[in-house]
Structures are given as C-alpha cells and as structure tokens.
Amino acid sequence: TILMLLGLTEPSGGTVRVLGFDPLRQPLEVKRRVGYLPDQVGFYDTLSARENLAYTSRLIGLASEDAAGRIDRALAIVGLAEVADRRVSTFSHGMRQRLGVAELLVKDARVAILDEPTNGLDPQGTSELLALILNLKAEGMTVLLSSHLLGLVQSICDRVALFRKGRVGLVGPVDELARDVLGGAYVVELETEGIDVARVLAGMDGVATIVESDHGHSRIDADRDLREEIARRVIEAGGGLRNMTLSRTSLDEVYSRYFAQEELSDAA
C-alpha cells in the first residue's frame, strides 16, 4: 500500500490519489508534497548531516538562502544541531531516524509516510522519535504511520485503519473502533462482595458486557466512565465495594477480537 501511495508500484485494482494527484501519472507532484521515512533511512554516509539536507534542498529546488535557515531549524528541532557537521557514517540508528525527520521538515512535506520508523530503536530512541512525530503533527503535517506495534499506534494516532487480506477492515478513532467491536471504549474492573453484579447492573445504560469471575471480580465494558453510577448501584443493593478501576480499551483488544470474529465469519 505504501509503495502505491509513493507511485513505486501499480495498484492491482482501483485508484490511488494523494492530495488529489495520481502517484503513477503525476509522480513529481506527489514527491514535492510527500515525505517518506522508512525503518532504514538512506543517507550518504560520507556527507555530514547538514550536507545531506543541503542536497535534499537542491533536489526540491529550494533557494540556497532559504535552505540554510530551514536546515538549521530542522536540525535544532530534532536535536542534531551539535553534530550537524559530523559524517552520517558516525551516526547511530536513532540519530539517522531523527535526521530523516529533519529531512521531512526541510521538504516542508504536507504528508509524511512513516513505515515502521521505530524498528531497531531502544526505548529512549523510540520515545524521542515519537515526540518528533508529534512535532510533525504540530507543524501541520499529516502523518501516515505504518506499524505492528499497536500500543505505539494508539498512543499517537488520531485515526487507525486495520488491514485484513489487503483491504481496510476497520477505520476510525480507537474509541469508535472499540465501541463497534467490543461494545465500549472503557473497561471498569470491580471487586465486590455480597451481590450478583450482573443482576444489579442489568439494563444499565452504557454497559455493553459484564463478565464475572472468581472471588467477586467483574469486568464491565462500557461506552463511557460509569464508575459513579456503578458504585451507587452496588451500595444501594447492599453489596460491598472493595475495589474499582477504570482503563481505556486497548487497540490490541480491538485487533484481537475483530480478527477472531472475521475468522469465525469466514469459517461459517
């Protein structure tokens, strides 16, 4: 899919448009407006970070007087200003990825396509790169992130698309997907005594599912934070409320349930 968006391969069916342009028939129009950051960024090792960005600026037709300021600003944003004149061959993987983000800023891309950008990064490097991705968003750039790390996706993406067999199966904000697949975007974990939680909460508005387990533990999937109403009902029913916690439904849960449902549907 990413190669199709970049005009590097033809779609097997249908059409592709990026900012209104056909990547195959109007590749230069797309390349002027779209930046690409793969998991392994290709830079000239014998050139410095600044020289690599200067080369990029010449390729996109940026005047030298404008390029210098844009390059300095980009290097400062990604934290590479102090090593701007070092050869890229001396850079770590994380530094190369940050230089890739700087290149997106120099290009002033309207769309940034990031393909597994955190692969091979340690936790600190991942955290630093995610902060830079959020900075791209703050700069007004549309970011398309491809990743198998669903927790990472949930932490920074406004909208998520799940692909199945080469097609988009689900698309939307995580909370919407959670409501569609699981019935709710919130999870309330309860520890009670002396009551039947399923009976007490039966028919309660906003409750999607109630699962009771041993020792008074229950899980409630809900479409909003219902802790106050749940606590009130438990107490009014004469039950004891020992513990209650709230969490948001994870994208991992949505993913697992959706694909399990689809596999059952295929087998039927």
PDB file of C-alpha atoms in Angstrom, residues 53-54 56-58 61-74 105-107:
ATOM      1  CA  LEU A  53      19.952  18.064   3.974  1.00  0.00           C
ATOM      2  CA  ALA A  54      21.514  20.638   1.630  1.00  0.00           C
ATOM      3  CA  THR A  56      17.795  17.327  -0.420  1.00  0.00           C
ATOM      4  CA  SER A  57      17.044  21.052  -0.576  1.00  0.00           C
ATOM      5  CA  ARG A  58      18.688  21.285  -4.018  1.00  0.00           C
ATOM      6  CA  GLY A  61      14.528  23.329  -5.876  1.00  0.00           C
ATOM      7  CA  LEU A  62      14.871  25.288  -2.645  1.00  0.00           C
ATOM      8  CA  ALA A  63      16.888  28.519  -2.974  1.00  0.00           C
ATOM      9  CA  SER A  64      20.182  28.334  -1.065  1.00  0.00           C
ATOM     10  CA  GLU A  65      19.394  31.355   1.108  1.00  0.00           C
ATOM     11  CA  ASP A  66      16.088  29.755   2.182  1.00  0.00           C
ATOM     12  CA  ALA A  67      17.632  26.309   2.563  1.00  0.00           C
ATOM     13  CA  ALA A  68      20.247  27.348   5.123  1.00  0.00           C
ATOM     14  CA  GLY A  69      17.689  28.676   7.592  1.00  0.00           C
ATOM     15  CA  ARG A  70      15.329  25.775   7.067  1.00  0.00           C
ATOM     16  CA  ILE A  71      18.147  23.247   7.585  1.00  0.00           C
ATOM     17  CA  ASP A  72      19.342  24.938  10.792  1.00  0.00           C
ATOM     18  CA  ARG A  73      15.800  24.989  12.178  1.00  0.00           C
ATOM     19  CA  ALA A  74      15.177  21.335  11.283  1.00  0.00           C
ATOM     20  CA  LEU A 105      10.870  19.369   7.824  1.00  0.00           C
ATOM     21  CA  VAL A 106      13.276  20.701   5.224  1.00  0.00           C
ATOM     22  CA  LYS A 107      10.969  19.473   2.465  1.00  0.00           C
TER      23      LYS A 107
END
